[in-house]
XYZ file of C-alpha atoms in Angstrom:
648
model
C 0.000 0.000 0.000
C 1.293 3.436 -1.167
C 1.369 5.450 2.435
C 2.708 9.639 2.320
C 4.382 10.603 4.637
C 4.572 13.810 6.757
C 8.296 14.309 7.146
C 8.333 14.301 2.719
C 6.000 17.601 2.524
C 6.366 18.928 6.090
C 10.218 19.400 6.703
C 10.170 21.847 8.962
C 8.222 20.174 11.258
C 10.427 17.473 13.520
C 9.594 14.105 12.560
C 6.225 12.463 14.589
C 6.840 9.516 16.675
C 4.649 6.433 15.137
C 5.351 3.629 13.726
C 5.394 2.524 9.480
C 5.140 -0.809 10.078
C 1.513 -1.427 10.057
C -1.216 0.444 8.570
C -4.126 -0.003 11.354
C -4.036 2.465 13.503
C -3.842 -0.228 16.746
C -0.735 -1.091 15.488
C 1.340 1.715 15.384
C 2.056 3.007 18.748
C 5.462 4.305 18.152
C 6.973 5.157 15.135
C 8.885 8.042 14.115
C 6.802 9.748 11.142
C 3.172 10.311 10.581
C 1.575 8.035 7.616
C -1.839 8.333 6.855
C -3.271 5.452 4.557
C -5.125 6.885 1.593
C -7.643 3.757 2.483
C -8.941 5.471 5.915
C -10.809 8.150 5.969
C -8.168 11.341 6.963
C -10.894 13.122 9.725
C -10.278 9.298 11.551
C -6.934 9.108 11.044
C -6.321 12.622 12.537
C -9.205 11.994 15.613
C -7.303 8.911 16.422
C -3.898 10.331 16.676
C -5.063 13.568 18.195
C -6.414 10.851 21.063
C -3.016 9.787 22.004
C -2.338 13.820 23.323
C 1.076 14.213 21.038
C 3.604 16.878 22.400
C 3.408 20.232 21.167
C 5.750 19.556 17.978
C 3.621 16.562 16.527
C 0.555 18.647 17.553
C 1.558 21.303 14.990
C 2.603 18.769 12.121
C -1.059 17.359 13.075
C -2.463 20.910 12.816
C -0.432 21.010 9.352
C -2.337 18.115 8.222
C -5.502 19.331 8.833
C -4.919 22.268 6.162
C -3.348 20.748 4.075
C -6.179 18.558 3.617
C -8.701 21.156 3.536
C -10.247 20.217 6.803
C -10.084 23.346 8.284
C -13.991 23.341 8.274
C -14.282 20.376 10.215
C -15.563 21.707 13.599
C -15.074 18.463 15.524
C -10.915 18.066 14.508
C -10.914 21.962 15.307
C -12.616 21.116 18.926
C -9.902 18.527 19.545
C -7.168 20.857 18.266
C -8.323 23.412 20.992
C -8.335 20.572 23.438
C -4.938 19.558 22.718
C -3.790 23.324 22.831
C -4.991 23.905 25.948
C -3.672 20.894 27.385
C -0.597 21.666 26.664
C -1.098 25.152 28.061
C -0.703 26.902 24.442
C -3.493 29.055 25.319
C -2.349 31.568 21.897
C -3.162 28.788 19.335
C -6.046 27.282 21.025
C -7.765 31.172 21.070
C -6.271 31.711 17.527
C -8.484 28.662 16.571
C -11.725 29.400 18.433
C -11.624 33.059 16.901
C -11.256 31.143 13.631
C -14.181 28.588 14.259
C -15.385 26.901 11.081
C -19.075 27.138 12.529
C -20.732 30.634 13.115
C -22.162 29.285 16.261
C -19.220 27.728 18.494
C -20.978 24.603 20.923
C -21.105 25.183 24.583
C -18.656 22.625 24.583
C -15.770 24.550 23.130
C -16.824 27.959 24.400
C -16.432 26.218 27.857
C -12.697 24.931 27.027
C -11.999 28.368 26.871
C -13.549 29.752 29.884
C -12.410 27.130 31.959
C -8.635 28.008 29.927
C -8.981 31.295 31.482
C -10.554 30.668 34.327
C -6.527 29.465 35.807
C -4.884 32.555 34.984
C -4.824 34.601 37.896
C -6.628 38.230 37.308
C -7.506 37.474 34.112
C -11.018 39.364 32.733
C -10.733 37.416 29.444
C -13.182 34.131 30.921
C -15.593 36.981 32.107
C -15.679 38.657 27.942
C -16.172 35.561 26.203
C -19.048 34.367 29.038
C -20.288 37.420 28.464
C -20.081 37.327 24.361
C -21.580 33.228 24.680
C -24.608 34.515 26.408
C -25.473 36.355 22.554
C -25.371 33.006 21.222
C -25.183 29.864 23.266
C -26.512 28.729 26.054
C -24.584 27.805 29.678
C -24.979 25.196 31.264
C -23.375 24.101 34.718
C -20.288 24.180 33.708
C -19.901 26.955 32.393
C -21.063 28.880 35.529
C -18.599 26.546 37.310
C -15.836 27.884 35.594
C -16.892 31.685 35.139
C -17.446 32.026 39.027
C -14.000 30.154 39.020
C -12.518 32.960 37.178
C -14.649 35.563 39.342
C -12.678 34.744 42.325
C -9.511 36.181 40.906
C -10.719 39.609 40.695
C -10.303 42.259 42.448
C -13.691 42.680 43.601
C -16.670 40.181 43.917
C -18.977 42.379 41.875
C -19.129 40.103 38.713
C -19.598 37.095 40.796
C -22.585 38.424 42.184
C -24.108 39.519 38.910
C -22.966 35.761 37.653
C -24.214 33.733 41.045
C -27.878 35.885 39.954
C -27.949 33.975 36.580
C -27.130 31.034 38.209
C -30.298 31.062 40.879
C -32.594 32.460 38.033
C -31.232 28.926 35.706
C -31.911 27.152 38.486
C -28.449 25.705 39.029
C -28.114 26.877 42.690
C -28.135 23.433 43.887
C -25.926 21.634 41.819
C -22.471 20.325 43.743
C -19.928 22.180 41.110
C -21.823 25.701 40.149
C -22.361 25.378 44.555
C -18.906 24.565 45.060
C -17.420 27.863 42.934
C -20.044 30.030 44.138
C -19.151 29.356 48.124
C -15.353 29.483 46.834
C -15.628 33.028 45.204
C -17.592 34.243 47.941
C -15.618 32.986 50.339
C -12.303 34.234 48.574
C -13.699 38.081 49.225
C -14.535 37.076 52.578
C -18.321 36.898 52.306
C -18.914 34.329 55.108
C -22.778 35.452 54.769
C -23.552 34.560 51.065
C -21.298 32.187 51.132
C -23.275 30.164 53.904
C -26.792 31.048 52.015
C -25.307 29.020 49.003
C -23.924 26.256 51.546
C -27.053 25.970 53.462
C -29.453 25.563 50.005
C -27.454 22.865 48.418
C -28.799 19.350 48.453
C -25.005 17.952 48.074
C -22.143 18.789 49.522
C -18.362 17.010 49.480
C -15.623 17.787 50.957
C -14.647 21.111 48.688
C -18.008 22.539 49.807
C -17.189 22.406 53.688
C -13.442 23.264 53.097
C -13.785 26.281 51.142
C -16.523 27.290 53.395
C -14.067 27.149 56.641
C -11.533 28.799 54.449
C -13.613 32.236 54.507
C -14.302 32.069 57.950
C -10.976 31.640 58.320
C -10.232 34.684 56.511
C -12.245 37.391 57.483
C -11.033 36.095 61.201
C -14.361 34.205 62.454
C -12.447 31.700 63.854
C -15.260 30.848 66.574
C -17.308 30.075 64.018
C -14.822 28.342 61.601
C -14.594 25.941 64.319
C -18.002 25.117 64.682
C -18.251 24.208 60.795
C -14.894 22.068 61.489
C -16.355 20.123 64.231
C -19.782 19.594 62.155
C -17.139 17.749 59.101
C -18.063 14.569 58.096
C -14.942 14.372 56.614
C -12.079 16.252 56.998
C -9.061 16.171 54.494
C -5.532 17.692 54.990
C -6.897 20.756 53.243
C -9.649 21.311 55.542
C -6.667 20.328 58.540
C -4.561 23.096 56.757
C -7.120 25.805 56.770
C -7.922 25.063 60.094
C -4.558 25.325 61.999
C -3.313 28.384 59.648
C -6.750 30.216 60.759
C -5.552 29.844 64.491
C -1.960 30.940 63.204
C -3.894 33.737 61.618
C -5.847 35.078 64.589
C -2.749 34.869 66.986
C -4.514 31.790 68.748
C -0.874 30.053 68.041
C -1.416 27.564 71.243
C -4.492 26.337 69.698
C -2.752 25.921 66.378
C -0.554 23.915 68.207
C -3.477 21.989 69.562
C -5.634 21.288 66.217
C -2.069 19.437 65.031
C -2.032 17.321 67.926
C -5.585 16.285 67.325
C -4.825 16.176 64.092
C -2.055 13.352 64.320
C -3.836 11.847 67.076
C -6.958 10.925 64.862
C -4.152 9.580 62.142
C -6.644 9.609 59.253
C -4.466 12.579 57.785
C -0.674 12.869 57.206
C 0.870 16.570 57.587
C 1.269 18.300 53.723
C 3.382 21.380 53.416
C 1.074 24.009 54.284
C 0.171 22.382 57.402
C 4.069 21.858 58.399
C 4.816 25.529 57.443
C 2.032 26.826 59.636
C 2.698 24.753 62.856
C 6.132 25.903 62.361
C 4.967 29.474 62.132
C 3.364 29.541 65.318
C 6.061 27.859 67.404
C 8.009 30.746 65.860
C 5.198 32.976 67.755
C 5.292 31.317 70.791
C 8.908 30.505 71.308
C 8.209 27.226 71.564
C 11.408 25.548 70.693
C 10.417 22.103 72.123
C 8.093 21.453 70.217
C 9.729 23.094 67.146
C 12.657 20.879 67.522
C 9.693 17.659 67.655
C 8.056 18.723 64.230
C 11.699 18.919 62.628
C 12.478 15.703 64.273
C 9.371 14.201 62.851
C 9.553 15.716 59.272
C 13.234 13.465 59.091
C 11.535 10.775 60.643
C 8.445 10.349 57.980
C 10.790 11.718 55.365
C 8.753 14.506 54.054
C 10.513 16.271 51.266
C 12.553 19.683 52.447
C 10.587 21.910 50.233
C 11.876 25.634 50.241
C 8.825 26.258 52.244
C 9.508 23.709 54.915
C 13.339 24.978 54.912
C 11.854 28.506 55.203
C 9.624 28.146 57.897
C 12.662 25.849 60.091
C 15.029 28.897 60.278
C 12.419 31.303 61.002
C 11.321 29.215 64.068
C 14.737 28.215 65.052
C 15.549 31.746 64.766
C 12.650 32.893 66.476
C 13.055 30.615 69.149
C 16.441 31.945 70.274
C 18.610 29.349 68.661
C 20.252 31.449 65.601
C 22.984 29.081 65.268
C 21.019 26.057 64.750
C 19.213 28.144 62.126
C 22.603 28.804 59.858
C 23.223 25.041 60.330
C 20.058 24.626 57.971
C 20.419 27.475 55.738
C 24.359 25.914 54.895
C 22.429 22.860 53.828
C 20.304 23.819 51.546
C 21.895 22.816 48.207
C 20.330 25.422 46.121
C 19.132 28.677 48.017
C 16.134 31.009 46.748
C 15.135 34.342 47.972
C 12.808 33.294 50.759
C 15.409 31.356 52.520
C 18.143 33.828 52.543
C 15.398 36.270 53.579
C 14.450 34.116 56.412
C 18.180 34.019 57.528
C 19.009 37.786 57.580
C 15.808 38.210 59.618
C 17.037 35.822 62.199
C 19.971 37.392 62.397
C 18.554 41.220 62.832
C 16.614 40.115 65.437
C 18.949 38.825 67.487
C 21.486 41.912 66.599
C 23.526 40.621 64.715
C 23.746 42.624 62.129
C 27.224 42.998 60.841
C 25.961 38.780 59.947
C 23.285 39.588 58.234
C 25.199 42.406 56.016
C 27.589 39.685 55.457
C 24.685 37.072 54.504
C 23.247 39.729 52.130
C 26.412 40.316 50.510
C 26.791 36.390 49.868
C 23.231 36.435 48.318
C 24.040 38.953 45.456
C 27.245 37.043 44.969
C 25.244 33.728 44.438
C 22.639 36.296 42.140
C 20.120 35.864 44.454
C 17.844 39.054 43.809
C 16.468 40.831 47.042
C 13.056 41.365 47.162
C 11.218 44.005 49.756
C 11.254 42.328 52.676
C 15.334 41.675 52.610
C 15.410 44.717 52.460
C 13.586 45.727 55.151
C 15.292 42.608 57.375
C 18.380 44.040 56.668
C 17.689 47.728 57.525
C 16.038 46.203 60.517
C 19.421 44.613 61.416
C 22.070 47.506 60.965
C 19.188 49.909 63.015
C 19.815 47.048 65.851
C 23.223 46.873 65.789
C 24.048 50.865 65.046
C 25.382 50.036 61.093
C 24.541 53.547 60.414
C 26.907 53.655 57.119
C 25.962 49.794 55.741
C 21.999 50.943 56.335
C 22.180 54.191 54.602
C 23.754 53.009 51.736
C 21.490 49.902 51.103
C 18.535 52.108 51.606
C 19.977 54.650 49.214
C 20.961 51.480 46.780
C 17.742 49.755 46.914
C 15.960 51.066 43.940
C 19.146 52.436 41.781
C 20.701 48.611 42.421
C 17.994 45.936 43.167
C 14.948 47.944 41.569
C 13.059 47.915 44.963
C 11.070 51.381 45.668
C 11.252 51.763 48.839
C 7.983 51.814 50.898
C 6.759 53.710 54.153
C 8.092 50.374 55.963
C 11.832 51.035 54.667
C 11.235 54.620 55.142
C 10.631 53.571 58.975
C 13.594 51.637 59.102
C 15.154 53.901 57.735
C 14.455 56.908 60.384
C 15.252 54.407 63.138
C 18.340 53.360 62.304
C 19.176 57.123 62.293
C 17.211 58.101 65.236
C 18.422 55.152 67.731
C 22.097 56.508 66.581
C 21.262 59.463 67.416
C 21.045 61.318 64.027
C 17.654 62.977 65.244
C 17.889 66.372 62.764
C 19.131 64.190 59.773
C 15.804 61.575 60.325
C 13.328 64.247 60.905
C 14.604 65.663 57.464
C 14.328 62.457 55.996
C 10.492 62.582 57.339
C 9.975 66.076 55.853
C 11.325 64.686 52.360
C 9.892 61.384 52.078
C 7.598 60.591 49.020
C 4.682 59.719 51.184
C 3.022 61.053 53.759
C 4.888 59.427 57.141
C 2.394 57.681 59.240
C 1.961 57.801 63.253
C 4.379 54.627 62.882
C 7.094 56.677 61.887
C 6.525 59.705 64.152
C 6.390 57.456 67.248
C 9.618 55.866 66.665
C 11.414 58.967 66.111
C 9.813 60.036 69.279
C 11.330 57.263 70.994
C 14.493 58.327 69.824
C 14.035 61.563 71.281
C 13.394 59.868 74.725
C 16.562 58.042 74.325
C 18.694 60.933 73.693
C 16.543 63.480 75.956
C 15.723 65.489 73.385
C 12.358 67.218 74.490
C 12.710 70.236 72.011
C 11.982 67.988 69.134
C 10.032 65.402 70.650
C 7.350 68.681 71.317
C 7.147 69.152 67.439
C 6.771 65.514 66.993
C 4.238 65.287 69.168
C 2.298 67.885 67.126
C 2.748 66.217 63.978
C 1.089 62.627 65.998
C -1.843 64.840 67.517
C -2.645 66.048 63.657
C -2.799 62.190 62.131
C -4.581 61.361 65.435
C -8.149 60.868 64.184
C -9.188 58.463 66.825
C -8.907 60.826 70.008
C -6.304 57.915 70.969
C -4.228 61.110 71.638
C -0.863 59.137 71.213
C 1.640 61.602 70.865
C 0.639 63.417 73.933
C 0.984 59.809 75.690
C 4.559 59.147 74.050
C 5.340 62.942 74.865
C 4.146 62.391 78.398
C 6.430 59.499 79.003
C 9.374 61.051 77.620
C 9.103 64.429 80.053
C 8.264 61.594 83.022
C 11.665 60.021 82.407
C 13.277 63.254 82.420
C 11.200 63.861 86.189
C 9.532 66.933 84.511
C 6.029 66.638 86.346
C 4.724 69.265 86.021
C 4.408 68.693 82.230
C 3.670 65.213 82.740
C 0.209 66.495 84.872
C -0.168 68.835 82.134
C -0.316 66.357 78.694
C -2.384 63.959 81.213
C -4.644 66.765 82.337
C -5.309 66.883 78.485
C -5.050 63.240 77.705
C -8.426 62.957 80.303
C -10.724 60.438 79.304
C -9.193 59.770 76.305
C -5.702 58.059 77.689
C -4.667 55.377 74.860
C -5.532 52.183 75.465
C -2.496 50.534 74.973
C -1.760 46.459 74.217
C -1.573 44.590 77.648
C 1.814 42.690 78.002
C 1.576 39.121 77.419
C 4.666 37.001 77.957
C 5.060 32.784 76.989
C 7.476 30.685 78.373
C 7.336 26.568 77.129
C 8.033 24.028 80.143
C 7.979 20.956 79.223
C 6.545 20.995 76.207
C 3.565 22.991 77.642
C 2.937 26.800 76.958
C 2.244 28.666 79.968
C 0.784 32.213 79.124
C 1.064 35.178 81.955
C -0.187 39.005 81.423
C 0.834 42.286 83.356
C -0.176 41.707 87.018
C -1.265 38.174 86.195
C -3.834 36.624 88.476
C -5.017 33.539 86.146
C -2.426 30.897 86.499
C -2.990 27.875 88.724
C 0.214 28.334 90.201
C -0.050 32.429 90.780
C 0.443 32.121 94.733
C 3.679 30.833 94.566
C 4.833 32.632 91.602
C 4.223 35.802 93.531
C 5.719 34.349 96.362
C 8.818 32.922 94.183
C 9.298 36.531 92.239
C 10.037 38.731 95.120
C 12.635 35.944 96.251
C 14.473 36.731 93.041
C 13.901 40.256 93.160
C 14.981 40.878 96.513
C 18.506 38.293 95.329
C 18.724 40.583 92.380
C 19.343 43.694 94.065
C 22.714 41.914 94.951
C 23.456 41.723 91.630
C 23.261 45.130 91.443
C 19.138 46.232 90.628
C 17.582 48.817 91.656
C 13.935 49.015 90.918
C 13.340 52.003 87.930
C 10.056 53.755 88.339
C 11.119 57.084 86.335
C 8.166 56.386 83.991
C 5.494 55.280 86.556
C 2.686 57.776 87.087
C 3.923 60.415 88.984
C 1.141 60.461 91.542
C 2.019 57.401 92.939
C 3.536 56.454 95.984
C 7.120 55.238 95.685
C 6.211 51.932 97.284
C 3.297 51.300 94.093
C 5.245 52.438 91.368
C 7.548 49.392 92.609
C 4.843 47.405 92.688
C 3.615 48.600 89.264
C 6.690 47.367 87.595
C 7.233 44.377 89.582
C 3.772 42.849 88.099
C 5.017 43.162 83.881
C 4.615 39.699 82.463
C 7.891 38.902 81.778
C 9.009 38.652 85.813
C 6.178 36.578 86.654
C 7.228 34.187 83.182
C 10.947 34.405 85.266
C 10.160 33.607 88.128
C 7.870 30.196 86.681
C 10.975 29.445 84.666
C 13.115 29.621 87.688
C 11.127 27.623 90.037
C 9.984 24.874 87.234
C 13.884 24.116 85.534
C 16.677 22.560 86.666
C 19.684 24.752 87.818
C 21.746 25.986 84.804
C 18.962 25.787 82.177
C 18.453 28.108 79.440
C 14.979 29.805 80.272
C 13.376 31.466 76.827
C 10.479 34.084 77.044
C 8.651 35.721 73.982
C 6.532 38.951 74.587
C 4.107 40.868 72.750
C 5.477 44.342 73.555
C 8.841 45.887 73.678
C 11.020 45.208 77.384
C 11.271 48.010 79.499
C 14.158 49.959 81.062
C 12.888 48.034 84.198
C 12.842 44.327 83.290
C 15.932 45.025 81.158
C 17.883 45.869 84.414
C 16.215 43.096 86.325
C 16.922 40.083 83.529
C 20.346 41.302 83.899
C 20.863 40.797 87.630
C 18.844 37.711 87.716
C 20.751 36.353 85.517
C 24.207 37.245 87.377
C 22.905 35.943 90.575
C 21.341 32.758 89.350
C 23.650 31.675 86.913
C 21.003 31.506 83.842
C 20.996 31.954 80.696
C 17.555 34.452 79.929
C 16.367 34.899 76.371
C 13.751 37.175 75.546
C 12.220 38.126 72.450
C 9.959 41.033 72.545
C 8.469 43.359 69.937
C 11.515 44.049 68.153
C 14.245 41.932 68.950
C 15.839 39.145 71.209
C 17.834 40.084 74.204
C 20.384 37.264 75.454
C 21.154 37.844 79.581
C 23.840 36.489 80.750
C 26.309 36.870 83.724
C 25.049 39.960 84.307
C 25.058 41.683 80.896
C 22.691 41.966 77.720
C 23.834 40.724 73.606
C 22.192 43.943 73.019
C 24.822 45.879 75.013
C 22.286 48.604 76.193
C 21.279 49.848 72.625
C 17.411 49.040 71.833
């Protein structure tokens, strides 16, 4: 039999891998040209082999054929054409082909090939125009709304998924599990917990997509009460579900419950830990300073071999760093074979917050040589680092580099950085220019840490006009410059301007965070808060801290009540201070480890010139090792002195 092949008339197309040996199409599964018997009808021929999915190369020889042949009319090859495009993820000739549609009137078949197509691309409007242009002459069915309210939840508002989930109730397609499924998604993706449980509540069906993505927007727009109720009504829960759940608690700062939903979690053992899980229990034994149980989920990610993603790697130095234990974080940066941008960013953050910043200018320095490009938040790590550590000269010039060198604009946040590092050095004239020149307008963020740096340096002059500029971006009546302002004339013992500001402050004093300090014993995360009355064990910890604060003294405190209100006895503005979270997390640590233990507290506010002092004499007279990571930064006492050497 006389065959043709494609290779003769088509040699610029690579040859096609099937077989000459046989000329029934069962019997050619791999040869290396395309030959298409004259005996079998050509539309077959080309149906059959466009079955088999061919790469993109023997997909265009294929294409070839088909006008070569004059089959270009033939809507069913052009359908599988598309389908082959798109499969392959050549969206360009797949479109270039349904523009071209032999047939004036495309099936809802193809138009939804293309919708769905779109549908994947993040942002992109182009699913919502053709929907839009099939409604003038085809009819959708359920997939099609499926797919459309697919694409909806990529936008930047929910306002065509509204108008879309309206056609879908007046077709009477509410109910069905897929067209359900997308709506609850989209809805759920803008944080519309309400609509989202109208469409939940009125379908007939649901699976496990329908719960999950349900949970996922009450996880979202922070309704984690009621995220848990849904979780507890699950039939069936899947690692997704798992996922959303524990990075919800991560999400709300409910970190110890995070911690608890993974213990369930393993000790139901119908679900095995997946990335995102990992990476969020991770994340909030970063929060916590929970090292213990840190060093267990590393111990059991070797032990069940899960695959070191980037992620995973990530997520380990941030908690090891986080955690107090910066060295055992560089031992897994070294060994990652092939480091990204995330995990160099992770390390230089580490590093800043424990001070160390001439490391983390070093680190950065071996990331451009390895071509690693910075992104925004290296940046801001690293400014973050030299303002710690007083790199006044390495700071300015990356900031002054970052766009010129890196193409990084530099936002409000490195702007803040920025004014720290110059205002903790002491460069208060040259950062209050920088203010007065910067792109944006500065935000109370900016002005109050400037104003700290006044208080540092006892600068009252311009901590006066910074106050003023607070009081005008003060919309609240949180009147927080006149707070700030009153602190710094308290620790200069000006009281008389101290009663003044509070005269005016009235009523209207800010209401700032409470202190909350954690400390992990034993695996178990004990919580205390300023003047803490809630822990089972508060009598003796009361008891137990003025034992250590009456020892410290010998190590050379002396209680600092300069910024205690003014019209309080000496004896209670002792008293005052002696209640901040921190020395009541101290004094558990000390009475519930062994002698000569590391002890390793995380708080939610920055340490005070009081509890500095103290961790420094407690830790001279006991012979511990105190590490405490507050707002900013972590503080290493020991024998008597601070890694921070005085300068936060």
């Amino acid at each position: 039999m006389k065959v043709i092949t494609a290779r003769s008339k088509f040699k610029h197309f690579p040859s096609f891998p099937f077989s000459s040996s046989s000329t029934t199409l069962s019997a050619i599964p791999k040869p290396s040209l395309i030959r298409i018997p004259f005996d079998h009808p050509i539309p077959q021929t080309l149906f059959q082999l466009l079955k088999q999915r061919p790469q993109l190369p023997q997909l265009k020889q294929i294409h070839g054929r088909v006008f070569t042949v004059a089959l270009s009319s033939h809507s069913s090859l052009t359908t599988s054409l598309i389908n082959c495009y798109l499969s392959l993820k050549d969206l360009n000739s797949a479109r270039t082909l349904f523009d071209g549609y032999p047939s004036s009137l495309a099936p809802t078949l193809v138009w939804n090939l293309m919708i769905r197509a779109y549908s994947k691309l993040h942002n992109s409007q182009e699913s919502i125009s053709l929907f839009s242009q099939m409604l003038a002459s085809s009819f959708p069915d359920n997939y099609t709304f499926t797919f459309v309210l697919t694409s909806c939840s990529h936008q930047i508002s929910s306002l065509h998924g509204e108008i879309f989930h309206g056609l879908v109730v007046k077709n009477g397609l509410e109910s069905n599990l897929f067209v359900g499924n997308a709506a609850i998604n989209m809805y759920a993706v803008f944080a519309r917990t309400g609509d989202a449980r109208k469409v939940f509540d009125h379908m007939s069906e649901r699976d496990a997509f329908t719960w999950t993505s349900l949970l996922r927007g009450y996880a979202k727009r922070g309704e984690i009460n009621k995220a848990c109720e849904l979780f507890d009504e699950m039939p069936l829960r899947n690692e997704v579900s798992w996922a959303v759940m524990i990075s919800g608690f991560v999400g709300c700062d409910r970190n110890i419950e995070a911690l608890g939903c993974f213990h369930d979690m393993l000790y139901e053992g119908k679900v095995k830990p997946n990335e995102a899980i990992l990476v969020s229990v991770l994340s909030a034994c970063a929060h916590l300073g929970a090292l213990d149980q840190g060093k267990w989920v590393h111990k059991y990610i070797d032990a069940t071999a899960i695959s070191l993603t980037n992620n995973i790697v990530t997520a380990l130095i941030d908690m090891y760093a986080k955690c107090g234990k910066i060295d055992r974080a560089n031992q897994v940066f070294c060994r990652i074979p092939k480091r990204d941008v995330f995990n160099y960013t992770s390390m230089i953050n580490g590093l800043s917050i424990h001070g160390r910043g001439k490391d983390a200018v070093q680190v950065f320095s071996q990331m451009l040589m390895e071509n690693v490009m910075p992104n925004g938040i290296t940046i801001l790590g690293l400014l973050n680092g030299c303002s710690h550590s007083g790199l006044v000269e390495e700071g300015s010039s990356v900031f002054l580099r970052m766009e010129s060198s890196w193409g990084i604009t530099p936002k409000i946040e490195h702007y803040g950085c920025y004014i720290d590092l110059l205002g903790r050095a002491g460069h208060l004239e040259k950062a209050y220019e920088v203010i007065r020149s910067m792109p944006m307008q500065p935000d109370i963020v900016i002005w109050r840490s400037l104003l700290s740096a006044c208080k540092i340096h006892r600068d009252v002059k311009l901590g006066e006009q910074i106050a003023r500029h607070i009081e005008l971006l003060d919309h609240n009546g949180h009147t927080e410059g006149k707070v700030l302002l009153s602190n710094l004339n308290a620790s200069l013992g000006k009281w008389e301007r101290v009663a003044e500001l509070r005269h005016l402050i009235g009523e209207k004093r800010n209401q700032c965070s409470p202190g909350h300090s954690w400390i992990e014993v034993n695996g178990v995360i004990n919580e205390f808060r300023v003047a803490d009355r809630s822990h089972p064990r508060i009598a003796q910890i009361r008891e137990k801290l003025g034992e250590v604060l009456k020892r410290a003294q010998l190590g050379g405190y002396i209680s600092n009540t300069s910024q205690v209100s003014f019209d309080l006895s000496e004896e209670d503005k002792e008293q005052a201070v002696t209640n901040h979270s921190e020395k009541l997390a101290v004094a558990f640590g000390l009475m519930s480890t062994e002698p000569g233990t590391s002890i390793r507290i995380v708080k939610n506010l920055r340490t005070c010139d009081d509890c500095h002092s103290a961790m420094k004499a407690i830790s001279k007279v006991y012979n511990r090792e105190l590490i405490i990571r507050d707002r900013s930064r972590f503080h290493t006492f020991k024998e008597g002195a601070c890694s921070c050497n005085d300068y936060w």
